[in-house]
Coordinates of C-alpha atoms in Angstrom, one line a residue:
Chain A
X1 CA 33.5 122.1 105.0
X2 CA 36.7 121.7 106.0
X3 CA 38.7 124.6 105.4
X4 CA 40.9 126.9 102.6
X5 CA 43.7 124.6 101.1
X6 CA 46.5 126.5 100.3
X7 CA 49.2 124.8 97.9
X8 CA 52.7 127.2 96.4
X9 CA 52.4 128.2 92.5
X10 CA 55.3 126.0 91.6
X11 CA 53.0 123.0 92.1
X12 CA 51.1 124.4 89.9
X13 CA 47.0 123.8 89.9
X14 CA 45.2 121.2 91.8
X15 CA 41.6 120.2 92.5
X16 CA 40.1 121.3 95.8
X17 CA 43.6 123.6 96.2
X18 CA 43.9 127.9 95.8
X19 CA 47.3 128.5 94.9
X20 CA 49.5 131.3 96.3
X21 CA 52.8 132.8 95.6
X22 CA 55.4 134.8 97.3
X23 CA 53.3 134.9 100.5
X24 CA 49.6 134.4 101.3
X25 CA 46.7 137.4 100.9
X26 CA 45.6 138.1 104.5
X27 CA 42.5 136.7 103.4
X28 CA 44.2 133.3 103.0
X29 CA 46.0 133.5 106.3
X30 CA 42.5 133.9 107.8
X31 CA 41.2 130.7 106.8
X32 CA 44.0 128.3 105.5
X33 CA 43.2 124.9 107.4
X34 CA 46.0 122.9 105.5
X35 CA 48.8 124.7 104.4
X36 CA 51.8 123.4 102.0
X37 CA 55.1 125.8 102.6
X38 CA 56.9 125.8 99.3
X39 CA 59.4 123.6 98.3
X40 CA 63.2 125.2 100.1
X41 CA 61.7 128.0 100.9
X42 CA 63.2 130.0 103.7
X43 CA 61.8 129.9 107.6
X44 CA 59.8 132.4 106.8
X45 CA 57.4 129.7 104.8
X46 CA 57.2 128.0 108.0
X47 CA 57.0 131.4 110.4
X48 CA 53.8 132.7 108.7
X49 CA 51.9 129.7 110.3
X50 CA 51.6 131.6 113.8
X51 CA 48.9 133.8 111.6
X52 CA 46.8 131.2 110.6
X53 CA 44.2 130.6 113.7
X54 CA 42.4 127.9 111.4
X55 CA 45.3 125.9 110.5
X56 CA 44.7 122.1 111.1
X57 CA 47.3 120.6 108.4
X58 CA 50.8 121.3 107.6
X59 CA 52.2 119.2 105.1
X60 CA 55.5 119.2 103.8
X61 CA 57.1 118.9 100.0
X62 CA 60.2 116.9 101.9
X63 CA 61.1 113.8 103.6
X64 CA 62.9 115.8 106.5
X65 CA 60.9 117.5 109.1
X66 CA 62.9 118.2 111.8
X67 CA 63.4 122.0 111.0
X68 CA 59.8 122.4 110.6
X69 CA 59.0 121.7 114.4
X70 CA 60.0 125.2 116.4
X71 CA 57.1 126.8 113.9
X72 CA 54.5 124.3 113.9
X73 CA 51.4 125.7 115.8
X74 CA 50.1 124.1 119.0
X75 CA 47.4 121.4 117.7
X76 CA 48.9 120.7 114.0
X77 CA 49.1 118.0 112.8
X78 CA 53.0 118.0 110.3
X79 CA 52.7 115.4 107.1
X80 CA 56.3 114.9 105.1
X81 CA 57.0 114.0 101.6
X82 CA 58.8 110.7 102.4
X83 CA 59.0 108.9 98.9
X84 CA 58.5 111.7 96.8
X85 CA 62.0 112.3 96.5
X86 CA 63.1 108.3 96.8
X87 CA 63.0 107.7 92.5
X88 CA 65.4 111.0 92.4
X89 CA 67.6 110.1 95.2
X90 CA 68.5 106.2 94.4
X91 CA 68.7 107.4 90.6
X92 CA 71.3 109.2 91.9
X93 CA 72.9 107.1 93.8
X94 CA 73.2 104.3 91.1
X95 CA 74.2 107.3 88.8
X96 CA 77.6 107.6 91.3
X97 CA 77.8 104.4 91.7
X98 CA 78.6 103.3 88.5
X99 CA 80.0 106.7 87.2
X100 CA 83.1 106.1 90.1
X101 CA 83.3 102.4 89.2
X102 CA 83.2 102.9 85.4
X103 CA 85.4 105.8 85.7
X104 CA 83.1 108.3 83.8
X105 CA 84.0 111.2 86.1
X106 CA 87.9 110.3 84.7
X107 CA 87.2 110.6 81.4
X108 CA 84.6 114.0 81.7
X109 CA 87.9 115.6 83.4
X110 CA 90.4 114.1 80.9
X111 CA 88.3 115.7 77.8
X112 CA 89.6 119.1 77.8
X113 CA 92.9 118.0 76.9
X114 CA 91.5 115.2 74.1
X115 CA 92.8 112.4 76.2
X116 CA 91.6 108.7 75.0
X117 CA 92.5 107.4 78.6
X118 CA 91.3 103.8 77.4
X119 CA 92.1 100.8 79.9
X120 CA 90.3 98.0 82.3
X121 CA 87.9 99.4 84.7
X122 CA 85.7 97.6 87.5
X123 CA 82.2 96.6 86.4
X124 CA 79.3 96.5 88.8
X125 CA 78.4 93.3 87.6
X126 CA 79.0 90.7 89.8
X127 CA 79.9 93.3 93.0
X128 CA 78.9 92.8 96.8
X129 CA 77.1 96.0 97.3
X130 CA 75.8 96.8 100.7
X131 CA 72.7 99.3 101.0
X132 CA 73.1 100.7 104.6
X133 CA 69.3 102.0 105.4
X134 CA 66.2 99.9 103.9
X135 CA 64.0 102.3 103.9
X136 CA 62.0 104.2 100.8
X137 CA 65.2 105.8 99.2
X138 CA 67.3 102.4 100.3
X139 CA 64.2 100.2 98.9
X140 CA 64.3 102.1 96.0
X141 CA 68.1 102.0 95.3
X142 CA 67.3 98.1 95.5
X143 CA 65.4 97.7 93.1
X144 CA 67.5 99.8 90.5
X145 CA 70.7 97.5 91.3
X146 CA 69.4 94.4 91.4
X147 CA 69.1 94.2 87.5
X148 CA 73.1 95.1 87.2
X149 CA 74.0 91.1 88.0
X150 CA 75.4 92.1 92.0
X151 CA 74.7 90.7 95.1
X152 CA 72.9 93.2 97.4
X153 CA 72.3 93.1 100.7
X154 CA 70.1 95.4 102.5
X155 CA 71.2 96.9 106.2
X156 CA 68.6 98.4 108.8
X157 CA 67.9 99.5 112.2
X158 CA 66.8 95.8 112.7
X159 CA 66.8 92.5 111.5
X160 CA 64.1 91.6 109.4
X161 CA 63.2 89.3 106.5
X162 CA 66.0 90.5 103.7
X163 CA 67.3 93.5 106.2
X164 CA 70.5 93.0 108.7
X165 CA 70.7 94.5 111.1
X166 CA 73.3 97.4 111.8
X167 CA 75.4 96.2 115.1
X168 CA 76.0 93.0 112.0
X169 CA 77.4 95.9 109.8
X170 CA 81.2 95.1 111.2
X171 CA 81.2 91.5 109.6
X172 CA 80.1 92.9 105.9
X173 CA 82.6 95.4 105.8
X174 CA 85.6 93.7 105.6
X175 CA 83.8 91.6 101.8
X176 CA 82.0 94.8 100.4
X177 CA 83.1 96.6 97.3
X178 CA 80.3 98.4 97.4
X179 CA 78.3 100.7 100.5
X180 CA 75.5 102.6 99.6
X181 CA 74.5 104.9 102.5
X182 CA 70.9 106.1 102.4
X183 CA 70.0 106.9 106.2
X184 CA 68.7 109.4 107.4
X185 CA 70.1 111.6 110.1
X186 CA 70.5 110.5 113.5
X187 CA 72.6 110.8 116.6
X188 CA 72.4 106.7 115.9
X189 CA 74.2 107.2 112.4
X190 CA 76.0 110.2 112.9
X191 CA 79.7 109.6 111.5
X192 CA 78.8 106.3 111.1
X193 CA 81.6 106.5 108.5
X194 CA 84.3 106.6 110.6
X195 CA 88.0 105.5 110.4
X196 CA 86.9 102.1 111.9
X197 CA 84.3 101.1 109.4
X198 CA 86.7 102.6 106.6
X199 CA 89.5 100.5 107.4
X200 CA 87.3 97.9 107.7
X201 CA 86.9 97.8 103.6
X202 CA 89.1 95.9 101.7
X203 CA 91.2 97.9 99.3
X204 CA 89.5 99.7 96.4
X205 CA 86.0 99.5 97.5
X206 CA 83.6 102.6 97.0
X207 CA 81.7 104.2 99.6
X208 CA 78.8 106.5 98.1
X209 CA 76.8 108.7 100.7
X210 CA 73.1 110.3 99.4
X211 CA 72.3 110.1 102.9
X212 CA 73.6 113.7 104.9
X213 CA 77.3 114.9 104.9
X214 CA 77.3 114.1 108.7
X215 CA 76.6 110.5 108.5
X216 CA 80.4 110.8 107.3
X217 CA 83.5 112.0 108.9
X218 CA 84.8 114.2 106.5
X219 CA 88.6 113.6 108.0
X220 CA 88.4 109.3 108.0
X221 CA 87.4 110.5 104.1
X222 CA 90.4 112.1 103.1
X223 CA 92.7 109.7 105.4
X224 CA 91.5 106.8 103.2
X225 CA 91.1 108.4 99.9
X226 CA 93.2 106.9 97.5
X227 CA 92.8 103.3 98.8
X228 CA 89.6 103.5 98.6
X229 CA 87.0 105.3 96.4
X230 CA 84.0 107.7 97.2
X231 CA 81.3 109.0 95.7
X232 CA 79.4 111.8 97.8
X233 CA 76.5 113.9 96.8
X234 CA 76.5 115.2 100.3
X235 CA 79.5 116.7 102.5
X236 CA 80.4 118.0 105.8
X237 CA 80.2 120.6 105.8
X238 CA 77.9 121.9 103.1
X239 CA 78.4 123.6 100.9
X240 CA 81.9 122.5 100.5
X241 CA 84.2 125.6 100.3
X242 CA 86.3 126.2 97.5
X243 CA 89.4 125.6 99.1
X244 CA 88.6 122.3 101.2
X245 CA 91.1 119.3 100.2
X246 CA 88.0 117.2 99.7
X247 CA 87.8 118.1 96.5
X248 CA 91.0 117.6 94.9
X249 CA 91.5 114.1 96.9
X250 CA 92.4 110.8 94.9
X251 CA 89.7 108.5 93.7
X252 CA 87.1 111.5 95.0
X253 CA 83.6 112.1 92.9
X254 CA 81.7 114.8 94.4
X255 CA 78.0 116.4 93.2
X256 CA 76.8 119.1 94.9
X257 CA 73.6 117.9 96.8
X258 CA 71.5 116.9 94.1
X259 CA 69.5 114.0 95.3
X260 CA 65.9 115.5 95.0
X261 CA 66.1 118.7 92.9
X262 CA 65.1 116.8 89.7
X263 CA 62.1 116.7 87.3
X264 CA 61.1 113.9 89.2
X265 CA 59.9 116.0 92.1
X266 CA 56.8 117.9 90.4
X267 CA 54.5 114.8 89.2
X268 CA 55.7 113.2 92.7
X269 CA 55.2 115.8 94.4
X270 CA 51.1 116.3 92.5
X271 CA 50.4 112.8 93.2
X272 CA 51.2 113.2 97.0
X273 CA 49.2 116.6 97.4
X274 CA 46.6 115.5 95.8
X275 CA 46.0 112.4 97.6
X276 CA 46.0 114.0 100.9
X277 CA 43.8 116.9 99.3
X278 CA 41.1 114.5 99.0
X279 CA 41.8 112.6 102.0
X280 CA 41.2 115.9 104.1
X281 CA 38.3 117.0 102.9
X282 CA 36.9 113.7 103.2
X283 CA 37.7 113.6 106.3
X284 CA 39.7 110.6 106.4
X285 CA 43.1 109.7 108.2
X286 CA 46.4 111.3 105.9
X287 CA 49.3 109.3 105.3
X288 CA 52.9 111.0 106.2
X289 CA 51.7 111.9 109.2
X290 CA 55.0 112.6 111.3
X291 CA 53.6 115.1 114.4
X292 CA 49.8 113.9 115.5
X293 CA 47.7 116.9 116.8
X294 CA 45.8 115.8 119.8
X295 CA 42.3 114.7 119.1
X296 CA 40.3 117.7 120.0
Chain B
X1 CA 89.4 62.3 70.7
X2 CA 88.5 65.6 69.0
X3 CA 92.0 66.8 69.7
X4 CA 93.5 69.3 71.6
X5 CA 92.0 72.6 73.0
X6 CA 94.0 76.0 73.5
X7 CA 93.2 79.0 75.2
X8 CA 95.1 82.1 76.0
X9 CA 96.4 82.5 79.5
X10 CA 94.6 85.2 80.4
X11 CA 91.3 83.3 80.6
X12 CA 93.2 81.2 83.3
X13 CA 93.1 77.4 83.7
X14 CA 89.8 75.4 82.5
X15 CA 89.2 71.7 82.0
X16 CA 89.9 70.3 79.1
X17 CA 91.8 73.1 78.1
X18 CA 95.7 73.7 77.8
X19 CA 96.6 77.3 77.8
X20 CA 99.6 79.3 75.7
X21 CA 100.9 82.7 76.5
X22 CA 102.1 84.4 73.1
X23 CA 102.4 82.6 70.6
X24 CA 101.6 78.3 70.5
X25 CA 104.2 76.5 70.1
X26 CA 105.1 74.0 67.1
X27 CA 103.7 70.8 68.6
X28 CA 100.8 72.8 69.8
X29 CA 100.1 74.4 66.5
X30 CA 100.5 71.1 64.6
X31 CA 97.4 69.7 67.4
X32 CA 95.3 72.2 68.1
X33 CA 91.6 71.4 67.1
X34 CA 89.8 74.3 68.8
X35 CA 91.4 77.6 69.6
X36 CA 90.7 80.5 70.8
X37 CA 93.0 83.8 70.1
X38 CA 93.7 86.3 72.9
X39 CA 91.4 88.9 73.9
X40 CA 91.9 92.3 72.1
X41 CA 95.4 90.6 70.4
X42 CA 96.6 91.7 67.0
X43 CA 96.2 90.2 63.8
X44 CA 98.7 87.7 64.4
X45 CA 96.8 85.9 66.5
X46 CA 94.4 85.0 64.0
X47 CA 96.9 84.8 61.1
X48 CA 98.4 82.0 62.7
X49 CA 95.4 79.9 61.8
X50 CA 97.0 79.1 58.7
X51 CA 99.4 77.2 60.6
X52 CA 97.0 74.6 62.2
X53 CA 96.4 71.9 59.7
X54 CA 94.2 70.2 62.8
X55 CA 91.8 73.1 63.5
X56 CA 88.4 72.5 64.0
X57 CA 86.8 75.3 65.9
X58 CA 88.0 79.1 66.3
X59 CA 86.4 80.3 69.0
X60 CA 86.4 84.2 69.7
X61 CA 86.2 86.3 72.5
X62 CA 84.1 89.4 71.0
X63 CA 80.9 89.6 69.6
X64 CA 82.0 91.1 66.3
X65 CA 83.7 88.0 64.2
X66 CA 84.3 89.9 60.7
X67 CA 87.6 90.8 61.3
X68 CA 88.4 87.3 61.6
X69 CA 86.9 86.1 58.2
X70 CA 90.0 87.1 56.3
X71 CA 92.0 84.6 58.3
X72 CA 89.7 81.5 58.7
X73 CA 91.0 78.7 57.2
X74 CA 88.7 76.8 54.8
X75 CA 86.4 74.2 56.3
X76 CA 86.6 75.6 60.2
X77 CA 83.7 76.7 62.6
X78 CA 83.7 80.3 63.6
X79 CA 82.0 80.8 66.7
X80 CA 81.6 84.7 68.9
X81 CA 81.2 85.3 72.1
X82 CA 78.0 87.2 72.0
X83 CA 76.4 87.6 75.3
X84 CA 79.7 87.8 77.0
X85 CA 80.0 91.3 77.2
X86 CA 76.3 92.3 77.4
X87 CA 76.3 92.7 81.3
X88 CA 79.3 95.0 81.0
X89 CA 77.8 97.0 77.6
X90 CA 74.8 97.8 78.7
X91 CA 75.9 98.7 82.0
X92 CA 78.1 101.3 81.2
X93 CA 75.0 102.5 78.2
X94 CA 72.6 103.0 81.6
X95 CA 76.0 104.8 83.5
X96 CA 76.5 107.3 80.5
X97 CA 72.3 107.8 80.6
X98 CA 72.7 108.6 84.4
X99 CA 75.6 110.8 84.1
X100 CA 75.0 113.2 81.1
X101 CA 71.4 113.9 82.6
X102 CA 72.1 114.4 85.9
X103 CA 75.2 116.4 85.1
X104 CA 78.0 114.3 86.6
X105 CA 80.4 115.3 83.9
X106 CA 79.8 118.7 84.7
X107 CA 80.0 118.4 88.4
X108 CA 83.6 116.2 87.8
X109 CA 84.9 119.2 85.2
X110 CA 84.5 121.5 88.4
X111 CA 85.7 120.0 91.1
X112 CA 89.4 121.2 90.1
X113 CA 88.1 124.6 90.5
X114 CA 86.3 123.4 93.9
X115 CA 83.0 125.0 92.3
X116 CA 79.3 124.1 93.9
X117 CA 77.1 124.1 91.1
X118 CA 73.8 123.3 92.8
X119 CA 70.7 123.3 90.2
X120 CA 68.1 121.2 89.0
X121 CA 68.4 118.7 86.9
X122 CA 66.5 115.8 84.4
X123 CA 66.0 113.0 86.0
X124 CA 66.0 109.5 83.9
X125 CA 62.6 108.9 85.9
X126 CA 59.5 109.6 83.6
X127 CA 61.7 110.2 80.6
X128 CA 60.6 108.5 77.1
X129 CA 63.6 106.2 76.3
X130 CA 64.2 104.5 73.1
X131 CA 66.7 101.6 72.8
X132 CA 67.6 100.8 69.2
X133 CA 68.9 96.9 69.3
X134 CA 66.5 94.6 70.6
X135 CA 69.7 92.1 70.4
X136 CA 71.6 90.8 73.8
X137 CA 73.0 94.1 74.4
X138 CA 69.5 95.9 73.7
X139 CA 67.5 93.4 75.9
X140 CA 70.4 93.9 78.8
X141 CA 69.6 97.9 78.6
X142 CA 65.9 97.3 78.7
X143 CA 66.5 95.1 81.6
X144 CA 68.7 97.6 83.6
X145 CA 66.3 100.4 82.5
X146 CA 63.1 98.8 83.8
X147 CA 62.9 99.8 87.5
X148 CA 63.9 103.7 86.9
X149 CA 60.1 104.4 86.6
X150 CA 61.1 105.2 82.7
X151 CA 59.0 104.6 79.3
X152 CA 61.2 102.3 76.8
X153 CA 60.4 101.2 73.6
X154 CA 62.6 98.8 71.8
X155 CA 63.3 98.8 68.2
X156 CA 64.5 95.8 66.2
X157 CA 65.1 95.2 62.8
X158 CA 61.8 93.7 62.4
X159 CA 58.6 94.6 64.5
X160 CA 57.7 91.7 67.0
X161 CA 56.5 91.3 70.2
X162 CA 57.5 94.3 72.2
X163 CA 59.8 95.1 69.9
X164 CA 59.0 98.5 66.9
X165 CA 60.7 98.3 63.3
X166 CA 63.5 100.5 62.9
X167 CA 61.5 101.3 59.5
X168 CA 58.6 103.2 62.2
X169 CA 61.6 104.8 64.5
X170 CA 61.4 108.6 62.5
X171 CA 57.3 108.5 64.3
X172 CA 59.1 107.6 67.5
X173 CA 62.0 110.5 67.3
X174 CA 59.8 113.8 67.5
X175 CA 58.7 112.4 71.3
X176 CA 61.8 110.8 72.4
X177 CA 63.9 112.3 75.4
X178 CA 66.8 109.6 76.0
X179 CA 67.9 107.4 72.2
X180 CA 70.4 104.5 73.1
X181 CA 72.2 102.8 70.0
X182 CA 72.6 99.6 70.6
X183 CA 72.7 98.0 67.4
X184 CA 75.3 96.1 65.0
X185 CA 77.3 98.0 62.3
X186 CA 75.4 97.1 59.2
X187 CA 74.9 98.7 55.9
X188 CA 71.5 99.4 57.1
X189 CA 72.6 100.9 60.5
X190 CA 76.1 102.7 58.8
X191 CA 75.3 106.5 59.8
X192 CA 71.8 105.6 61.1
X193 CA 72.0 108.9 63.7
X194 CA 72.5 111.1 60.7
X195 CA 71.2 114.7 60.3
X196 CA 67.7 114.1 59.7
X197 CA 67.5 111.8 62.7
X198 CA 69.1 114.1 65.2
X199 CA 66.4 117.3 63.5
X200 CA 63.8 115.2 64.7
X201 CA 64.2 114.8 67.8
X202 CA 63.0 117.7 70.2
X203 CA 65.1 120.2 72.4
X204 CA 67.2 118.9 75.1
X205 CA 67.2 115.1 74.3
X206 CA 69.7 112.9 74.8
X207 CA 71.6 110.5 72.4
X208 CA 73.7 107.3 73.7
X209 CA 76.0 105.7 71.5
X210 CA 77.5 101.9 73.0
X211 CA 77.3 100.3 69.1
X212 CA 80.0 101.5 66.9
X213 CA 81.5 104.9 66.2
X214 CA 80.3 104.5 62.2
X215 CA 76.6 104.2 63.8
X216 CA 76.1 107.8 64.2
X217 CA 77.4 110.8 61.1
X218 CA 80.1 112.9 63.7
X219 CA 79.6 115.9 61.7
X220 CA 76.0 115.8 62.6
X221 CA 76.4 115.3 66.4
X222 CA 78.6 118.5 66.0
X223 CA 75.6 120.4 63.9
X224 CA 73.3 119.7 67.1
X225 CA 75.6 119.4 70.1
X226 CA 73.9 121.9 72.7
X227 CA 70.8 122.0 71.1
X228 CA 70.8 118.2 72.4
X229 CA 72.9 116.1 74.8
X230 CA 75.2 113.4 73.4
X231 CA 76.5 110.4 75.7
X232 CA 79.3 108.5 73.5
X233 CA 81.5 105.1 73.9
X234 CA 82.2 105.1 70.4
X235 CA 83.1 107.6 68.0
X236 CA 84.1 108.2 64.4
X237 CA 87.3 108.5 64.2
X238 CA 88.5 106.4 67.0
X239 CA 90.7 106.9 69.2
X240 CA 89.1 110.3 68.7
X241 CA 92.5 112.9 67.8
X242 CA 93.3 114.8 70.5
X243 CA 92.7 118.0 68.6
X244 CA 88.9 117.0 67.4
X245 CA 86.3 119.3 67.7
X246 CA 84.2 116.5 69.3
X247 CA 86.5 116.8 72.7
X248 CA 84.5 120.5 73.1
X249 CA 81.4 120.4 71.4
X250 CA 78.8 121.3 74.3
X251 CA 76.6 119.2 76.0
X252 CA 78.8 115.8 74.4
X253 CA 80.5 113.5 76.6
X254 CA 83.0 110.9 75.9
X255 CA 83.8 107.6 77.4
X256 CA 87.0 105.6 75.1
X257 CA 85.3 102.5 74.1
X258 CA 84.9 101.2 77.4
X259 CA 81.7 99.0 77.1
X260 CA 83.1 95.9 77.5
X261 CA 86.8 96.0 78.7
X262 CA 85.7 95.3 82.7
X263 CA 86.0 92.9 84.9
X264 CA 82.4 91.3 84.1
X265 CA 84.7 89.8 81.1
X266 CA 86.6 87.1 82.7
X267 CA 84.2 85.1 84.5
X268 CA 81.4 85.5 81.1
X269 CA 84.4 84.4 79.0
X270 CA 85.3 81.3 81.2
X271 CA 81.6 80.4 81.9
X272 CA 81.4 80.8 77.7
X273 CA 84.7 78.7 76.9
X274 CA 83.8 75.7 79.7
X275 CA 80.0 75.0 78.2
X276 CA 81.9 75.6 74.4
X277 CA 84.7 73.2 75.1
X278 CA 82.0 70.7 77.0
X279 CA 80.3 70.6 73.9
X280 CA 83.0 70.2 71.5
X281 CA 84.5 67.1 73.3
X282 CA 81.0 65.6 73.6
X283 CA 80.4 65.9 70.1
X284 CA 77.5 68.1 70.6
X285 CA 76.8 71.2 68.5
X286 CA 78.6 74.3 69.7
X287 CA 76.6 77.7 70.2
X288 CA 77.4 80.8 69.0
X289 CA 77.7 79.6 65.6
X290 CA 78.8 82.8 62.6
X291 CA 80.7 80.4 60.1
X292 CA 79.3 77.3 59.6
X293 CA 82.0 75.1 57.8
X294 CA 80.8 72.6 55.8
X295 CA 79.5 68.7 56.6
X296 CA 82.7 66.4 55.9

């Protein structure tokens, strides 16, 4: 028998699971052996696991994990969501893509007054778009574009069959109407964004960031706003204050961080839990597995 | 020979071709065998038909031709140019999809006010999507729609192989989350989306118009805008007055009839024109056929 499996109410019922909400019963602490912390909760979520003594499992609701380490408990092993939250994400990023090219964001600001702004407008049809990061989300964002009649071309960590590699990233810039960046956060693409890969675009391209704010610096942003385009749903920093000129700068779509936080999570989300449910009481390996606990 | 072959100059240069800015002049007019009239010009462009005693072939560049009927002098071919602006119809039919559900209208109404609206939102992933027009523009929207992890049904005039009759589309309403119009002004589709229509379908869905304004009964949208979304490129009246109630009505957002003025026109209208013109000098039948004019 391996242990209580404790899952948040918002994900609902599952089989082989006890729900909880707000915090767990003492009871629960006592013998939770894999835990799920709800989906952004606060550290506390992550604190309680110092009193569990029978925890064996904590697995995550998202793809990041790195704020989850200074509470994990000596010999646990730490599962993410990585894909749960890809269908939302490159959804999204499509969504800006082609609202900022189409000029939808235009017209939603110009209907207050009744203005019929009608004119050309780029398509993305027949665009060289650049995905910078081929992983799950940057996979996913593929897929969705390669319908539209573009040219993509997919940009990783390394070279690989259909991936360049990012030190090649320099000699796409200077032909791309389209970047796409879906990284994740590293000190290898922090402000990878900068004023040298920004001038490095040819007028009137769009840069869209679902990735984090910080993969962008903010001030190369507003330098080339105007020339060129932008689509963020992430900033930096984050939230974006009221007053910062971000939001009033030419040729500028913003949306306030909302990649994951869509009906798409839940059933994702299920199909995730439930898997590695059954996988841990059958004793077999999980899949997400980001920290290994040493084998006892 | 089959004589001379004008198109306007802002197709640019093709083979075969000679091209006329404005108006053709006299010793064109008293050559021409094919033509084909501006993009988007007035009626003069097509009256001036009557002043081509060599014409052959009038070749458009829209996919509607009836506007042209009044004008088409007796015994010449009327061909459209259907197909040409599917890529950039049903692109912008997926953009509106993406933006009214995830909000990006909203989120471009506040950034004036620099407001962070941060919530959670429908995602087109999982949702039930119905695309009325199983034509080009129909088949290009299923195409686009396919790898967003989505549920579409097509409906056609007639029921065929993954396509539903548009007689069975009231069963389909009462489960359908996202409707795209993407049909044809008929008498048969004239106020399709009526009142009855827009009742049946349940809380929160989501209506796209790309077809024509005359598609969908305006005084119904207003009757059920907030209880459901609307996404529109088209409306009736159009332009829409500045002072129309349409401009405010909640949960509606307008794009001014901008499916297919993009730059995915030029290089579908040229790849069009060169096969049409191949044809015509080779004798061969030409595509795209409306008005058939009768064997000599």
């Amino acid at each position: 028998m391996p242990g209580l499996v404790l899952v948040p109410a918002h994900i609902g019922e599952l089989s082989g699971a006890v729900t909880f909400d707000g915090v767990p019963t003492d009871e629960q602490l006592a013998e939770v052996a894999f835990y799920v912390p709800r989906y952004l909760g606060s550290a506390d979520t992550l604190r309680v696991m110092a009193r569990m003594p029978r925890l064996q499992v904590c697995q995550l609701l998202m793809a990041g994990y790195e704020h989850a380490l200074p509470f994990l408990p000596a010999g646990v092993t730490l599962c993410n969501a990585a894909g749960v939250h890809d269908a939302s994400t490159a959804e999204l990023a499509v969504a800006l893509t082609l609202a900022r090219l189409r000029g939808i964001d235009d017209f939603a600001r110009a209907m207050p007054e009744g203005a019929w702004i009608h004119g050309a407008r780029d398509a993305l049809a027949d665009r060289r778009v650049v995905v910078v990061g081929a992983g799950g989300v940057g996979q996913a964002i593929r897929r969705r574009l390669e319908p539209f009649e573009v040219d993509v071309t997919m940009v990783g960590r390394t070279a690989r069959e259909g991936v360049v590699a990012v030190e090649d990233l320099a000699t796409l810039l200077p032909t791309s109407e389209v970047v796409i960046m879906a990284v994740p956060l590293s000190p290898q693409t922090h402000r990878l964004v900068d004023d040298a890969f920004l001038a490095a675009l040819p007028d009137g391209a769009l840069v869209v960031n679902v990735a984090r704010g910080a993969v962008a610096d903010t001030d190369a942003i507003l330098r080339h706003a105007g020339r060129l385009n932008f689509a963020l749903d992430v900033t930096d920093p984050e939230p974006l204050p009221s007053g910062h000129p971000l939001w009033h700068a030419p040729g500028v779509l913003i949306s306030p961080h909302v990649g994951g936080n869509t009906t798409a999570f839940l059933p994702r989300a299920r199909r995730l839990l439930a898997e590695q449910i059954e996988r841990f009481a059958a004793g077999r390996p999980l899949s997400n597995v980001v920290v290994e606990a040493p084998a006892p």
